[in-house]
XYZ file of C-alpha atoms in Angstrom:
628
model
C -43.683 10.416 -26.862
C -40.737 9.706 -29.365
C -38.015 12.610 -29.416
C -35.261 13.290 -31.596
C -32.394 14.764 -31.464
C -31.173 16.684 -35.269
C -27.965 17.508 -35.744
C -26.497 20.135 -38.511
C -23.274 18.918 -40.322
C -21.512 20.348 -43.379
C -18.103 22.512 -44.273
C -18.069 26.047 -42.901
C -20.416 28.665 -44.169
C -22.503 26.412 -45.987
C -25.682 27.697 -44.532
C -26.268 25.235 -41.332
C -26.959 28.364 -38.858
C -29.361 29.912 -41.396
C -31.381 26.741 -42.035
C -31.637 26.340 -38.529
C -33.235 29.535 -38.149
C -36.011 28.964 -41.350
C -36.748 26.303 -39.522
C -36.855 27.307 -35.782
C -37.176 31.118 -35.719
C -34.272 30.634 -33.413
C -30.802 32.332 -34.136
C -28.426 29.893 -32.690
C -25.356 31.885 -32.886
C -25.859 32.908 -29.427
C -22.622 34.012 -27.986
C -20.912 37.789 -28.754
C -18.090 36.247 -30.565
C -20.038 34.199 -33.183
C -22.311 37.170 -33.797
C -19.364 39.129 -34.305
C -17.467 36.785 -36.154
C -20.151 34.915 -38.504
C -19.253 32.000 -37.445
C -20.628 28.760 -35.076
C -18.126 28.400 -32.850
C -19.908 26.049 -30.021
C -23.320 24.339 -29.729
C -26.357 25.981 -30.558
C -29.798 24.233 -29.713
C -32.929 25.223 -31.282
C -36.364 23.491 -30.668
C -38.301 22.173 -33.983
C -41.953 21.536 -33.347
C -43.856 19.077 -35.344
C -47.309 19.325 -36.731
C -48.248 16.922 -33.872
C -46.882 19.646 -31.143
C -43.534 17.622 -29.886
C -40.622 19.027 -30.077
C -37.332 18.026 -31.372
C -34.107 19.169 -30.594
C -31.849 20.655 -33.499
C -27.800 21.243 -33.002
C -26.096 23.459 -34.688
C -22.559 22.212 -34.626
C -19.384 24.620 -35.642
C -18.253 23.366 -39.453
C -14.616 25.246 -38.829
C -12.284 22.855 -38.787
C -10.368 24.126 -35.664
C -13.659 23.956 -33.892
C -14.141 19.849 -35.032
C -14.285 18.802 -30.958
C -17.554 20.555 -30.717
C -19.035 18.937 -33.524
C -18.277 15.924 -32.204
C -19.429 16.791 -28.893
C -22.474 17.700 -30.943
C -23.328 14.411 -32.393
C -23.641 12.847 -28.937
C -27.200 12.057 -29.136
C -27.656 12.889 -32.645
C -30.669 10.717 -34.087
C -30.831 12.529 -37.900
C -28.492 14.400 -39.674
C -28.943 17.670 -41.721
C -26.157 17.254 -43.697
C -25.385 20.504 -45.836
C -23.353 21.310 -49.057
C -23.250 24.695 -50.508
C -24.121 24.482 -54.480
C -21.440 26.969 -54.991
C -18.853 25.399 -53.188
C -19.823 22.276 -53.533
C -18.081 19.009 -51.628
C -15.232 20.569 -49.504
C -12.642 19.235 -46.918
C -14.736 19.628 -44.151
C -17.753 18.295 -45.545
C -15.691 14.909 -46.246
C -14.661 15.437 -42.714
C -17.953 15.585 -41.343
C -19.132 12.670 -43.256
C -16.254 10.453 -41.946
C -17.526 10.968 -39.084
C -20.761 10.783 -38.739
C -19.767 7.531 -40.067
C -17.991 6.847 -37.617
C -20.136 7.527 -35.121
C -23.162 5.186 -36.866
C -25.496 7.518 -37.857
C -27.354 6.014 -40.302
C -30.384 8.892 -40.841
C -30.703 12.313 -42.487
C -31.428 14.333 -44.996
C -28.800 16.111 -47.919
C -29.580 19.778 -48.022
C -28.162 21.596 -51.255
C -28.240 25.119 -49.818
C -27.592 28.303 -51.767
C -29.290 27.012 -55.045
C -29.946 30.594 -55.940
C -26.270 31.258 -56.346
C -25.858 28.600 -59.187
C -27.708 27.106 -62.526
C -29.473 23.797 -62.845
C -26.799 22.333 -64.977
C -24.262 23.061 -62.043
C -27.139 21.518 -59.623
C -27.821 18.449 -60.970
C -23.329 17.919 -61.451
C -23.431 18.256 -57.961
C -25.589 16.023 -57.448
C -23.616 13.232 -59.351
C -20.712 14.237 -57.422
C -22.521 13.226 -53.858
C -23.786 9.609 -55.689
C -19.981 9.100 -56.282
C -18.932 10.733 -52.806
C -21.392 8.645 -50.733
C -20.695 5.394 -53.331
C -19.892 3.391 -49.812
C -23.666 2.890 -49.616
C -23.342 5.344 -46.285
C -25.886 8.451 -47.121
C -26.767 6.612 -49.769
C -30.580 6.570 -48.573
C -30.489 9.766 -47.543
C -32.826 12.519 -50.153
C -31.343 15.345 -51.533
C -33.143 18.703 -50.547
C -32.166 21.807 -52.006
C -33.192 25.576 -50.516
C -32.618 28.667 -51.366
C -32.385 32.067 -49.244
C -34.600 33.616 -51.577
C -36.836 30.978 -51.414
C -38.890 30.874 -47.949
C -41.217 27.922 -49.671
C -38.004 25.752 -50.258
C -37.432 25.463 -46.730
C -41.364 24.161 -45.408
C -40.829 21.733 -48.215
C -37.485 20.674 -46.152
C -39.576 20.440 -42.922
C -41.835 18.574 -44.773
C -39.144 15.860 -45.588
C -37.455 16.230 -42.360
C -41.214 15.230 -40.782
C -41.932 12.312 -43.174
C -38.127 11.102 -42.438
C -38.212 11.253 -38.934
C -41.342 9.111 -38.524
C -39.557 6.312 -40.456
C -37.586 6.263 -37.392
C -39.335 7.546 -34.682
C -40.513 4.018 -34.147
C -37.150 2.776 -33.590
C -36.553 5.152 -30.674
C -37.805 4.306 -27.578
C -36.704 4.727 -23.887
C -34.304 1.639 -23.633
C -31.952 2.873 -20.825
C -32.918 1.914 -17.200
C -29.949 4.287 -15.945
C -29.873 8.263 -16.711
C -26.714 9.659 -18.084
C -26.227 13.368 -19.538
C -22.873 14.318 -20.920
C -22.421 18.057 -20.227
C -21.537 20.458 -22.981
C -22.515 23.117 -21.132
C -21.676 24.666 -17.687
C -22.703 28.588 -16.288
C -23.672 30.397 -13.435
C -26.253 33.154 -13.828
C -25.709 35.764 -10.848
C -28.583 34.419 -8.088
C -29.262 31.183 -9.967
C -26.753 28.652 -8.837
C -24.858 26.112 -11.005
C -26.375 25.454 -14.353
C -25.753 22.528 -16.799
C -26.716 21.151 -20.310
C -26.491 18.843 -22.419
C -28.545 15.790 -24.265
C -30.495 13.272 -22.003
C -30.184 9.391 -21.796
C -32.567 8.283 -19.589
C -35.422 9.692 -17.741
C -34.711 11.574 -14.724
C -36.956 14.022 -12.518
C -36.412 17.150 -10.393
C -35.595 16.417 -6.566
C -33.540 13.063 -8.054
C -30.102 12.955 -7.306
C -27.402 12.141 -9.419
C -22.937 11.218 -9.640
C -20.483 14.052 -11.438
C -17.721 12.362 -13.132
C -15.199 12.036 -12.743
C -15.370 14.205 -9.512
C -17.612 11.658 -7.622
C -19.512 13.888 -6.497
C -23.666 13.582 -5.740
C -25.821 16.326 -6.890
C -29.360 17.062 -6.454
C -31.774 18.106 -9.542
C -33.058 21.199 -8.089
C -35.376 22.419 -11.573
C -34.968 21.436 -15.126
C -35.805 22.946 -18.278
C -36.134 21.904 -22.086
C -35.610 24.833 -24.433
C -36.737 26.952 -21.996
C -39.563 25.619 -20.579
C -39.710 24.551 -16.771
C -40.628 20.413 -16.554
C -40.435 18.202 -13.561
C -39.672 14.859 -15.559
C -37.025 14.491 -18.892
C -36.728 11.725 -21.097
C -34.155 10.322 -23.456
C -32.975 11.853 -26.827
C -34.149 15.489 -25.267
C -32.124 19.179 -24.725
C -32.003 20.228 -20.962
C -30.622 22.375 -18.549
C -30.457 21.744 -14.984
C -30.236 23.210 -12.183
C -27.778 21.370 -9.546
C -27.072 21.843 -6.443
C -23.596 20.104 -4.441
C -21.142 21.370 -7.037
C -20.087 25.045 -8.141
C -19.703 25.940 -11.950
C -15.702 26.025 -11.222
C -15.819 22.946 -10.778
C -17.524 21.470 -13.737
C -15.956 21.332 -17.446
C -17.297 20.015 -20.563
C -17.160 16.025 -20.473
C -17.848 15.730 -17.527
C -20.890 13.193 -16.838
C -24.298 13.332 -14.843
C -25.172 9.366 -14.630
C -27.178 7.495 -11.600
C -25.523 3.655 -13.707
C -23.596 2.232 -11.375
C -21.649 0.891 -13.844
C -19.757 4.578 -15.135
C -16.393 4.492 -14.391
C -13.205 6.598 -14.187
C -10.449 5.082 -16.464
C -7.479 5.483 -17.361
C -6.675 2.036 -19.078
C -9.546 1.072 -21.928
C -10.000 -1.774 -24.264
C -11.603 -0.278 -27.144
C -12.092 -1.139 -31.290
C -10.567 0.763 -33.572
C -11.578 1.673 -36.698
C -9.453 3.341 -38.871
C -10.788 5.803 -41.361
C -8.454 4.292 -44.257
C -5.400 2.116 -44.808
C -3.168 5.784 -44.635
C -5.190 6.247 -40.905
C -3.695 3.667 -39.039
C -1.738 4.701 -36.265
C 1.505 2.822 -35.146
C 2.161 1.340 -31.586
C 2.234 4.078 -28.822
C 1.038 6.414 -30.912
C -0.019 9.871 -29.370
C -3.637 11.051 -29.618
C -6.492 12.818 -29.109
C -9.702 11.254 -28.199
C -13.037 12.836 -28.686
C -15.625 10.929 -26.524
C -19.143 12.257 -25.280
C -18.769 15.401 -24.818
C -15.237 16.021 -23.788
C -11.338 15.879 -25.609
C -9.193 13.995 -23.395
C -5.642 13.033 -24.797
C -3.015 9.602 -24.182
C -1.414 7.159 -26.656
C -2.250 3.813 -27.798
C -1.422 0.010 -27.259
C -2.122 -2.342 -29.655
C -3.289 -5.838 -28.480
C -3.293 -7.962 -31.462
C -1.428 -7.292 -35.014
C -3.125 -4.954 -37.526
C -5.025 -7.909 -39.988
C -8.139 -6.131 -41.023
C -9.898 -2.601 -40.846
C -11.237 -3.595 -36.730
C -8.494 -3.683 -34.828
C -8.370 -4.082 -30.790
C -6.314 -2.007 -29.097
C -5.855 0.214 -25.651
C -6.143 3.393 -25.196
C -3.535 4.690 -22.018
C -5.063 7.900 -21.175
C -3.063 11.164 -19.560
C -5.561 11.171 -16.759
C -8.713 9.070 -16.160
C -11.842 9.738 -18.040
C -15.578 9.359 -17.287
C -16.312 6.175 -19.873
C -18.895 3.124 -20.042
C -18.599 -0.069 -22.243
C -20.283 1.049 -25.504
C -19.421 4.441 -25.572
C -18.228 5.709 -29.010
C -15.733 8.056 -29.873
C -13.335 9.448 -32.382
C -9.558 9.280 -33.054
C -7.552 12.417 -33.796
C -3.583 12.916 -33.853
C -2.187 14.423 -31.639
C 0.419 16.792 -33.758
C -1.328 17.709 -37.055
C -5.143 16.510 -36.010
C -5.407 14.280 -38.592
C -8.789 12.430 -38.419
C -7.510 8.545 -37.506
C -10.675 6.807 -36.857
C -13.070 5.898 -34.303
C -13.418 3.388 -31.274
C -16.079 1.724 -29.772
C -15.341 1.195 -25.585
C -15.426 -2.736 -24.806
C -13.891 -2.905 -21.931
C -13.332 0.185 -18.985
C -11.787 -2.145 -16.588
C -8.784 -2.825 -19.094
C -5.344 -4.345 -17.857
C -1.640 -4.173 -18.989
C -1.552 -7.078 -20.960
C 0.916 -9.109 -23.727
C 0.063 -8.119 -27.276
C -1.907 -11.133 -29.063
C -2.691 -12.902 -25.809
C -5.465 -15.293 -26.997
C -7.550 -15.291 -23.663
C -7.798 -11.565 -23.543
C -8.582 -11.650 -27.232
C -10.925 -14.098 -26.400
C -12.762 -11.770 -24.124
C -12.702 -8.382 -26.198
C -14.451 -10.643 -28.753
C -17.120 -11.575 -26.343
C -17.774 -7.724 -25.385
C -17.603 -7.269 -28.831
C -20.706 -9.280 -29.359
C -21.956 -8.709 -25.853
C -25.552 -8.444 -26.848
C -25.524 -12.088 -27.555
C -23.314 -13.518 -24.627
C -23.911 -16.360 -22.771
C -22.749 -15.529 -19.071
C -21.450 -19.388 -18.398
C -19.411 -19.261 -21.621
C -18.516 -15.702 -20.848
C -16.822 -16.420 -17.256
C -15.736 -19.708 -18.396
C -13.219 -17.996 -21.034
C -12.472 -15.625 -18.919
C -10.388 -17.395 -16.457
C -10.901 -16.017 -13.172
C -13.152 -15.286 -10.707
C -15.335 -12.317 -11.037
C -17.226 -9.823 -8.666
C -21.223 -8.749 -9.863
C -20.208 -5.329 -9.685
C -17.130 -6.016 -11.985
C -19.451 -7.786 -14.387
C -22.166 -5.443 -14.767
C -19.371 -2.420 -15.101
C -17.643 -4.726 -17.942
C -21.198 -5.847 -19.787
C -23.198 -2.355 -19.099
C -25.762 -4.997 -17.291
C -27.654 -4.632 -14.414
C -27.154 -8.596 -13.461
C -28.331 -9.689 -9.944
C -27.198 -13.509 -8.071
C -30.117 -14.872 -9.264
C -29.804 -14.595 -13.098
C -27.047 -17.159 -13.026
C -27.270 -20.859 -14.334
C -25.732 -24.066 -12.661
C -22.481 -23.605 -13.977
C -21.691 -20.737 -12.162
C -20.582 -20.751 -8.966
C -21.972 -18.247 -6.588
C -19.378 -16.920 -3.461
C -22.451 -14.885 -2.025
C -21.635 -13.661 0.950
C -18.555 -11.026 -1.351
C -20.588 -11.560 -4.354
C -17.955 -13.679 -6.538
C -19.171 -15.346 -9.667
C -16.274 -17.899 -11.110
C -17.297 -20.664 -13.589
C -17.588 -24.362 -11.882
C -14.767 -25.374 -14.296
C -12.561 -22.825 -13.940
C -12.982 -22.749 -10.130
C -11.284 -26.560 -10.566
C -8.765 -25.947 -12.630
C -7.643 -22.727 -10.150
C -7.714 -24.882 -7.323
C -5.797 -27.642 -9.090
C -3.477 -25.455 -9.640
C -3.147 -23.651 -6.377
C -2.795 -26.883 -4.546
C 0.126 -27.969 -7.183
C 1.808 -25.037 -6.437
C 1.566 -25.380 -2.966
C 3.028 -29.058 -3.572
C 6.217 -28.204 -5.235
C 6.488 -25.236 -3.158
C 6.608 -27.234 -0.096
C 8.722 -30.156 -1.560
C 11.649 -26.917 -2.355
C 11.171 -25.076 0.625
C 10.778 -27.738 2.981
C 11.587 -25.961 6.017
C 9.399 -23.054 5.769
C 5.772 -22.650 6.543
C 3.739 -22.222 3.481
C 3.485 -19.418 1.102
C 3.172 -15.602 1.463
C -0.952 -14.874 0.580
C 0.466 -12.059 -1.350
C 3.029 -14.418 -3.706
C -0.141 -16.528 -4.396
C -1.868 -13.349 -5.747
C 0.890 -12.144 -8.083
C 1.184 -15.571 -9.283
C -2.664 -16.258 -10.224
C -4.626 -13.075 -9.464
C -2.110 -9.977 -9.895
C -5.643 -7.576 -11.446
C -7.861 -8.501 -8.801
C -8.179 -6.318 -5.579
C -6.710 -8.011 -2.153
C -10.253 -7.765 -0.417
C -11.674 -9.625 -3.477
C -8.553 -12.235 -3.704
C -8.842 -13.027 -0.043
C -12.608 -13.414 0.057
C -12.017 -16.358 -3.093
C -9.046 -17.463 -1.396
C -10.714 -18.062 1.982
C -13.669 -19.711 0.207
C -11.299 -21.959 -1.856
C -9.582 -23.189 0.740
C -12.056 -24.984 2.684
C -11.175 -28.961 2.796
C -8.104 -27.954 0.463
C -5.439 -26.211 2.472
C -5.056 -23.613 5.062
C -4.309 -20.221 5.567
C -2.439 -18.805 9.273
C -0.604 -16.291 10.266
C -0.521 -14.712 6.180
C 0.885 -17.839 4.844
C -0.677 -20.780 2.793
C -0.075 -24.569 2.785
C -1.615 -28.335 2.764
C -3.337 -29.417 5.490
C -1.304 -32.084 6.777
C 1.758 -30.221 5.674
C 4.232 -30.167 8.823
C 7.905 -29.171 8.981
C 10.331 -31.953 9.525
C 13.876 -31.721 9.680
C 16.323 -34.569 8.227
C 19.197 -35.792 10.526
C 21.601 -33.411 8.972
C 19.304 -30.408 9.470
C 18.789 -31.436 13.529
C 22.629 -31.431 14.221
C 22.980 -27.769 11.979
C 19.660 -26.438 14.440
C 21.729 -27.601 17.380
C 24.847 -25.866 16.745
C 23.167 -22.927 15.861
C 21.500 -22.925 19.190
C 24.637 -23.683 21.230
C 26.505 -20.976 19.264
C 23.646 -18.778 20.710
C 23.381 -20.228 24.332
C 27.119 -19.771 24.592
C 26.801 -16.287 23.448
C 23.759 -15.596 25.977
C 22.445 -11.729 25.899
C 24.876 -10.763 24.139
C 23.590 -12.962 20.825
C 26.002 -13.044 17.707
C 26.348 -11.604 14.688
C 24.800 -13.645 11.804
C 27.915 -13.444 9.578
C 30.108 -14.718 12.991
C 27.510 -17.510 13.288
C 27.386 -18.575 9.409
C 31.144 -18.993 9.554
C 30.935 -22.019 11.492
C 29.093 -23.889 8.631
C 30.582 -25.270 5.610
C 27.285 -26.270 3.674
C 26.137 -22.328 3.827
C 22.596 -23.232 1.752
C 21.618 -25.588 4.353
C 22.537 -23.372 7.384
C 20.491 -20.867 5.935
C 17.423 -22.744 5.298
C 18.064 -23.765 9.083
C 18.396 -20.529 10.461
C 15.626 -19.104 8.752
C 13.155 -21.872 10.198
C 14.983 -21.117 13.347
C 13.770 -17.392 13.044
C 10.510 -18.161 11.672
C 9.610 -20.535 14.839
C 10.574 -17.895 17.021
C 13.551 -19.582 18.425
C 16.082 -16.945 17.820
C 15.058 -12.855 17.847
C 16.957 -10.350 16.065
C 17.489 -7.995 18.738
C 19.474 -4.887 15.938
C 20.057 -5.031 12.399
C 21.660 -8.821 11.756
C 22.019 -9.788 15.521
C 20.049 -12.810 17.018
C 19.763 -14.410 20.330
C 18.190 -17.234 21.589
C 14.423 -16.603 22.699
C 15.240 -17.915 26.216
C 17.508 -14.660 27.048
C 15.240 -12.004 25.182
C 12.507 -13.240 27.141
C 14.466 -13.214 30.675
C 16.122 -9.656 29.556
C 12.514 -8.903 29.027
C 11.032 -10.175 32.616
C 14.519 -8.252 33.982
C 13.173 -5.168 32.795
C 9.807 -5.801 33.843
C 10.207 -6.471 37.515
C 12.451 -3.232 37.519
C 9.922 -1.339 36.796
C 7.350 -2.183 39.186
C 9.017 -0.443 41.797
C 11.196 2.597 39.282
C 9.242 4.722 36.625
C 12.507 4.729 34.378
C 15.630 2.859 34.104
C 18.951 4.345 32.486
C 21.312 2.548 30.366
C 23.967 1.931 33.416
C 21.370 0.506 35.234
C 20.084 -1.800 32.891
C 23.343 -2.699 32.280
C 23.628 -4.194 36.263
C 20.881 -5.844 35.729
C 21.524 -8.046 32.974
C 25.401 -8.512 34.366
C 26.680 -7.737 30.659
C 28.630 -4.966 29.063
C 27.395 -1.422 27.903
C 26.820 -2.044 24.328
C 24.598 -4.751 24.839
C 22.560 -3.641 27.038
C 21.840 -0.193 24.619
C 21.228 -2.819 22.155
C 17.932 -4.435 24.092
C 16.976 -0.517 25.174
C 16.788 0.661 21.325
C 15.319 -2.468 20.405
C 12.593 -2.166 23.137
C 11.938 1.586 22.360
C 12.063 0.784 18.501
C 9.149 -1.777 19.519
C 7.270 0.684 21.783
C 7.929 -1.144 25.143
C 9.939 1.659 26.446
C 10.375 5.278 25.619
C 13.722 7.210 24.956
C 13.885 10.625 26.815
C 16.557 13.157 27.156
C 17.104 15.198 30.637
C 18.770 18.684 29.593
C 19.533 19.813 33.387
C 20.926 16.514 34.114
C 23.682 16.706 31.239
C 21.351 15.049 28.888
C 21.654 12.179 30.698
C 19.280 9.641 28.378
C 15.788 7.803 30.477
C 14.100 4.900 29.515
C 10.573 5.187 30.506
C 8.300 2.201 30.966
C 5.594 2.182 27.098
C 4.217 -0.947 27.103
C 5.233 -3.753 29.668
């Protein structure tokens, strides 16, 4: 079965409610206040059965301009358009409106329903009808037949559902279920009193009661507990159809419009996107950092853009920084508003939801928002090989919308499979070329230290990749090529040597120290004895990192041979006493007060002791034995 989804467009009180009810027997204005008010203020769903007995799904979206969100919320889904114009009133601002952005939002089928034709003459009909040819002269609508009904005319409406049935077969063969993942985007949320939690909105997918889906952007897993298509109980929907379910896992409080129901693994939460713009005319273009609205699915969300490359022609690529993150997928469309005056901008088409701060016109990223542009025709090697960088499978099926697996991967791409890392063979080379040249002149600088930091080597080449990820490749590129101890990174047969210069600076240092004994020096007393102050640094440094000298308090050192005996002191004192006080310790390494509170903080700072106060011994202060 084929379904489709109708939508209602058109300026305010042109008759979209009413047709929808010649055609349904369903009133759509549902809630008190558009009853009240005469107005469609939200969605209103109405079921239109064929001659065949399926049903398709009509929406009547609001045509008030303050009410614009809904209608695009409306057009999620939307397969054929009902676009109306009143012959009275003829084109008005929201009917241009509406046909921007429908437009914008590709939908390319529909019908152009002149409503009200009682209320004018046949010369005023058929200037009308001159006026659409020149409205629609951008060949969008142009295809679309012109319809006209009147209230006072029941027959003039089957003749509509006549066209709207010959119409829809053109394109029923079009539809079919394409999408292996479900996905509804709620535009409705409720609680009847012993029901539970209740949502609606248009499905994507096929999806059956029992399954169990995500809520975004809560994260949250639901179960289907019953479903229903205008009105009727079903245990199985499929795409382009109206339903209501009934969830379980989540209250109604804590579900809003926009949010998502999806089992794609690829959905994500984003606050940083890489969309398309296209701007609705030359006087539509926003500038840089713009504030805006953003109509998406079924929700308003609001942030300001970035543009990524200068404004040359009517696409432009740009980001969108969101206020909060969002519930988006790579091909999602949506639509531009300002955010002051709501002023109709354009629309965007999502390329990328794993987006990062980036230079404006940077050719490689440019490079790659041009390949998701065209993403139905990628080829994955050429893909990864602009890309630059390693990749995870998860990362590339969120970025393509894919459902990739290791084995759908040519030769030159090179597989890390035990983290699932996919990096092209040539970019792999010129990475680790790269790496090990940094590494090179890094060592021939810094002669006299170890390697480099693991985290320096990820800000320099992989800053937007996650640590796990960056250590996985980083492990995996090292092997034969350098190695990786104690957090630090360098050649294999890279080993510290120290000129004759450096020896006699190392010695001094250590005799400084020797002379000094527990009582160590301060490294401003120490650096004083050295005219060459760059060298003696570099010295004591590699002094500190080989463990030869500890800093005992904040810019103290001794040498390792007295921490290490002040250490066994304190040890052997406490095999026989549970705690020591600072007098005591004091004796026992045979130096003054000060220094031996010095070791005691240090040693409870490092959790080998523990400070304790005695109140009814004058608060006399314990040292109790932690961790020797």
């Amino acid at each position: 079965m084929n379904n489709i989804i109708i939508g209602t467009a058109g300026h305010i009180d042109h008759g979209k409610t009413t047709l929808v009810k010649y055609l349904t027997d369903v009133n759509t204005d549902t809630m008190k206040e558009e009853k009240e008010r005469g107005m469609t203020i939200d969605l209103g769903f109405a079921p239109l059965i064929t001659p065949d007995g399926q049903i398709f799904s009509i929406i009547d979206v609001p045509g008030h301009e303050k009410f614009i969100k809904n209608m695009v919320a409306g057009a999620k889904g939307i397969d054929f358009v009902l676009f109306l114009i009143a012959c009275d009133d003829g084109i008005m601002p929201q009917t241009i409106e509406h046909k921007e952005i429908l437009k914008l939002l590709g939908i390319q089928h529909g019908i152009i329903v002149l409503s009200k034709r009682d209320l004018v003459s046949s010369e005023k009909v058929e200037e009308l009808k001159k006026e659409i040819s020149s409205f629609f002269d951008d060949n969008f609508f142009k295809s679309f037949p012109i319809v006209e009904v009147s209230n006072k005319d029941e027959h003039s409406y089957r003749i509509l559902y006549n066209k709207i049935i010959e119409e829809t077969s053109k394109i029923a063969k079009t539809i079919s279920e394409k999408n292996k993942f479900f996905r509804l985007d709620i535009d409705k949320v409720y609680s009847p009193k012993g029901v539970g939690t209740i949502v609606s909105g248009t499905s994507e997918g096929t999806i059956s009661k029992g399954d169990f889906l995500t809520l975004y952007p809560h994260k949250i897993q639901v179960r289907i507990k019953a479903i229903q298509t205008h009105g009727k109980s079903v245990d199985t929907i499929v795409s382009h159809q109206r339903c209501a379910f009934n969830i379980s896992g989540v209250t109604a409080k804590e579900i809003e419009r926009g949010n998502v129901l999806t089992n794609h693994p690829a959905l994500l939460n984003s606050r940083l996107i890489d969309v398309l713009f296209t701007p609705l005319n030359n006087e539509t273009i926003p500038k840089n950092n713009t504030k805006i609205r953003l109509n998406i699915g079924t929700g308003e969300y609001y942030g300001k853009i970035k543009y990524l490359q200068d404004c040359i022609d009517k696409n432009i690529f740009f980001q969108l920084i969101m206020d909060r993150e969002i519930p988006v997928n790579f091909g999602d469309i949506g639509i531009l508003r300002s955010l002051g005056n709501s002023t109709l901008l354009g629309g965007i088409r999502i390329l990328n939801t794993l987006a990062v701060p980036t230079k404006k016109n940077n050719p490689s990223y440019l490079k790659k928002l041009d390949f998701l542009l065209n993403k139905d025709c990628i080829d994955i090697s050429d893909y990864l090989l602009h890309k630059n960088s390693f990749i995870t499978l998860t990362e590339l099926n969120q970025e393509l919308n894919h459902s990739y697996n290791l084995n759908n991967f040519n030769e030159n791409i090179l597989i890390i499979k035990e983290s699932e890392i996919l990096i092209h063979k040539d970019i792999f080379l010129l990475i680790k070329n790269d790496i090990l040249k940094y590494i090179t002149i890094f060592h021939e600088k810094n002669s006299l230290k170890k390697g480099i930091p693991i985290a320096t080597l990820k800000n320099k080449f992989f800053l937007n990749n996650s640590i796990k990820t960056f250590n996985d490749f980083l492990i995996f590129l090292s092997k034969d090529t350098f190695k990786i101890k104690d957090g630090v990174v360098s050649l294999l047969d890279f080993k510290i040597k120290l000129s004759k210069e450096d020896k006699i600076i190392k010695d001094e240092i250590l005799v400084l120290l020797k002379q000094n004994s527990f009582k160590g020096l301060n490294f401003n007393k120490i650096e004083d004895n050295f005219i060459d102050k760059n060298r003696f640094k570099n010295i004591f440094f590699y002094l500190i990192s080989e463990e030869l000298i500890i800093e005992i308090s904040n810019n103290r050192f001794v040498l390792k041979g007295f921490y290490k005996e002040a250490l066994k002191r304190l040890s052997s004192f406490f095999i026989s006493n549970s705690q020591i006080t600072l007098s005591e310790f004091r004796d026992i390494l045979e130096s003054n007060r000060e220094t031996a509170l010095i070791y005691l903080e240090h040693f409870n700072g490092t959790y080998i002791t523990k400070k304790i106060l005695v109140e009814n011994k004058g608060k006399s202060c314990f040292y109790i034995n932690k961790g020797l």
